[in-house]
Amino acid sequence: MAKITKEQLIESLKEMSLLEINDLVKGIEEEFGVSAAAPVAVAAGPAVAAAPTSVSVILVDGGAQKIAAIKLYREFTNLGLMEAKTNVEKGNVPVKEGIKPEEAEEIKKKFVEIGATVKVE
């Protein structure tokens, strides 16, 4: 059988009715054990599956090394010593908001290294 090009296949599809194309799709699904419906269902699904473009890092608990947590918190927030100390002791405070997920993971990693608890949302 002679190999046909993509352009030739498209041209022949243009000449087919929708019923003929439907039969062709079913035949391809049976022959190759695939389903044309799965990718369509994923594409038509909710946009929730997409990764977030901006996230926030929240310091839940400063951990046992409070001084290290305060220093690190000040590094990212540019707050004064007393404000940073109060926030770290209080917990559930934002470290940085509206940042890229990659940057958030780097910040989280630094806090986890000193024993603090953070969450990215």
Coordinates of C-alpha atoms in Angstrom, one line a residue:
M1 CA 0.0 0.0 0.0
A2 CA 1.4 3.4 -0.9
K3 CA 2.0 5.8 1.9
I4 CA -0.1 8.9 1.8
T5 CA 0.9 12.3 3.1
K6 CA -0.8 14.3 5.8
E7 CA -2.1 16.7 3.2
Q8 CA -3.6 14.0 1.1
L9 CA -5.4 12.6 4.2
I10 CA -6.8 16.0 5.1
E11 CA -8.0 16.5 1.6
S12 CA -9.8 13.2 1.6
L13 CA -11.4 14.0 5.0
K14 CA -12.7 17.2 3.5
E15 CA -14.6 15.1 0.9
M16 CA -16.2 12.8 3.6
S17 CA -19.5 13.3 5.4
L18 CA -19.6 13.5 9.1
L19 CA -21.0 9.9 9.3
E20 CA -18.1 8.6 7.3
I21 CA -15.6 10.5 9.5
N22 CA -17.3 9.1 12.6
D23 CA -17.0 5.5 11.2
L24 CA -13.3 6.2 10.4
V25 CA -12.7 7.4 14.0
K26 CA -14.4 4.3 15.4
G27 CA -12.3 2.1 13.1
I28 CA -9.1 3.8 14.2
E29 CA -10.1 3.4 17.9
E30 CA -10.7 -0.3 17.4
E31 CA -7.6 -0.9 15.3
F32 CA -5.1 0.8 17.6
G33 CA -6.9 0.4 21.0
V34 CA -7.2 4.1 21.6
S35 CA -10.0 6.5 22.4
A36 CA -10.6 9.8 20.8
A37 CA -13.0 10.8 23.6
A38 CA -10.4 10.9 26.5
P39 CA -8.4 13.9 25.3
V40 CA -11.5 15.8 24.4
A41 CA -13.0 15.1 27.9
V42 CA -9.8 16.4 29.5
A43 CA -9.7 19.5 27.3
A44 CA -13.3 20.3 28.1
G45 CA -12.8 19.8 31.8
P46 CA -12.7 22.6 34.4
A47 CA -9.7 24.9 34.4
V48 CA -9.0 23.9 38.0
A49 CA -6.6 21.3 36.6
A50 CA -4.2 24.0 35.5
A51 CA -1.3 24.9 37.8
P52 CA -1.7 28.2 39.6
T53 CA 0.4 31.1 38.2
S54 CA 0.7 32.9 41.5
V55 CA 0.7 31.6 45.1
S56 CA 1.4 32.7 48.6
V57 CA 3.7 31.3 51.3
I58 CA 2.2 31.2 54.8
L59 CA 4.3 30.7 57.9
V60 CA 2.2 28.4 60.0
D61 CA 4.7 27.9 62.9
G62 CA 8.3 29.2 63.5
G63 CA 9.4 25.8 65.0
A64 CA 12.0 25.3 67.7
Q65 CA 14.5 27.7 66.1
K66 CA 12.5 30.9 66.6
I67 CA 15.5 33.2 66.1
A68 CA 16.4 31.6 62.8
A69 CA 12.8 31.8 61.7
I70 CA 12.6 35.5 62.6
K71 CA 15.8 36.2 60.6
L72 CA 14.5 34.3 57.6
Y73 CA 11.0 35.9 57.9
R74 CA 12.6 39.4 57.9
E75 CA 14.7 38.5 54.9
F76 CA 11.5 37.9 52.8
T77 CA 9.2 40.6 54.3
N78 CA 11.6 43.5 55.1
L79 CA 9.8 44.0 58.4
G80 CA 11.5 45.3 61.5
L81 CA 12.7 43.0 64.3
M82 CA 9.7 43.5 66.6
E83 CA 7.1 43.1 63.9
A84 CA 8.8 40.0 62.5
K85 CA 9.1 38.5 66.0
T86 CA 5.4 39.1 66.7
N87 CA 4.3 37.6 63.4
V88 CA 6.5 34.5 63.8
E89 CA 5.3 33.9 67.3
K90 CA 1.7 34.4 66.2
G91 CA 1.9 32.1 63.2
N92 CA -0.4 31.7 60.2
V93 CA 1.1 34.9 58.7
P94 CA 2.0 35.5 55.0
V95 CA 5.7 35.5 54.1
K96 CA 5.2 36.4 50.5
E97 CA 2.1 36.7 48.4
G98 CA 1.4 36.7 44.6
I99 CA 4.7 35.0 43.7
K100 CA 5.5 32.2 41.2
P101 CA 5.2 28.6 42.4
E102 CA 8.9 28.0 41.8
E103 CA 9.9 30.9 44.0
A104 CA 7.4 29.8 46.7
E105 CA 9.0 26.3 46.8
E106 CA 12.4 27.8 47.3
I107 CA 11.1 29.9 50.2
K108 CA 9.3 26.9 51.7
K109 CA 12.5 24.8 51.4
K110 CA 14.5 27.4 53.4
F111 CA 11.9 27.5 56.2
V112 CA 11.6 23.7 56.4
E113 CA 15.4 23.5 56.7
I114 CA 15.3 25.4 60.0
G115 CA 12.3 23.4 61.3
A116 CA 9.5 25.9 60.6
T117 CA 6.2 24.9 59.2
V118 CA 4.9 26.7 56.1
K119 CA 2.2 26.1 53.5
V120 CA 1.9 27.2 49.9
E121 CA -1.5 28.1 48.7

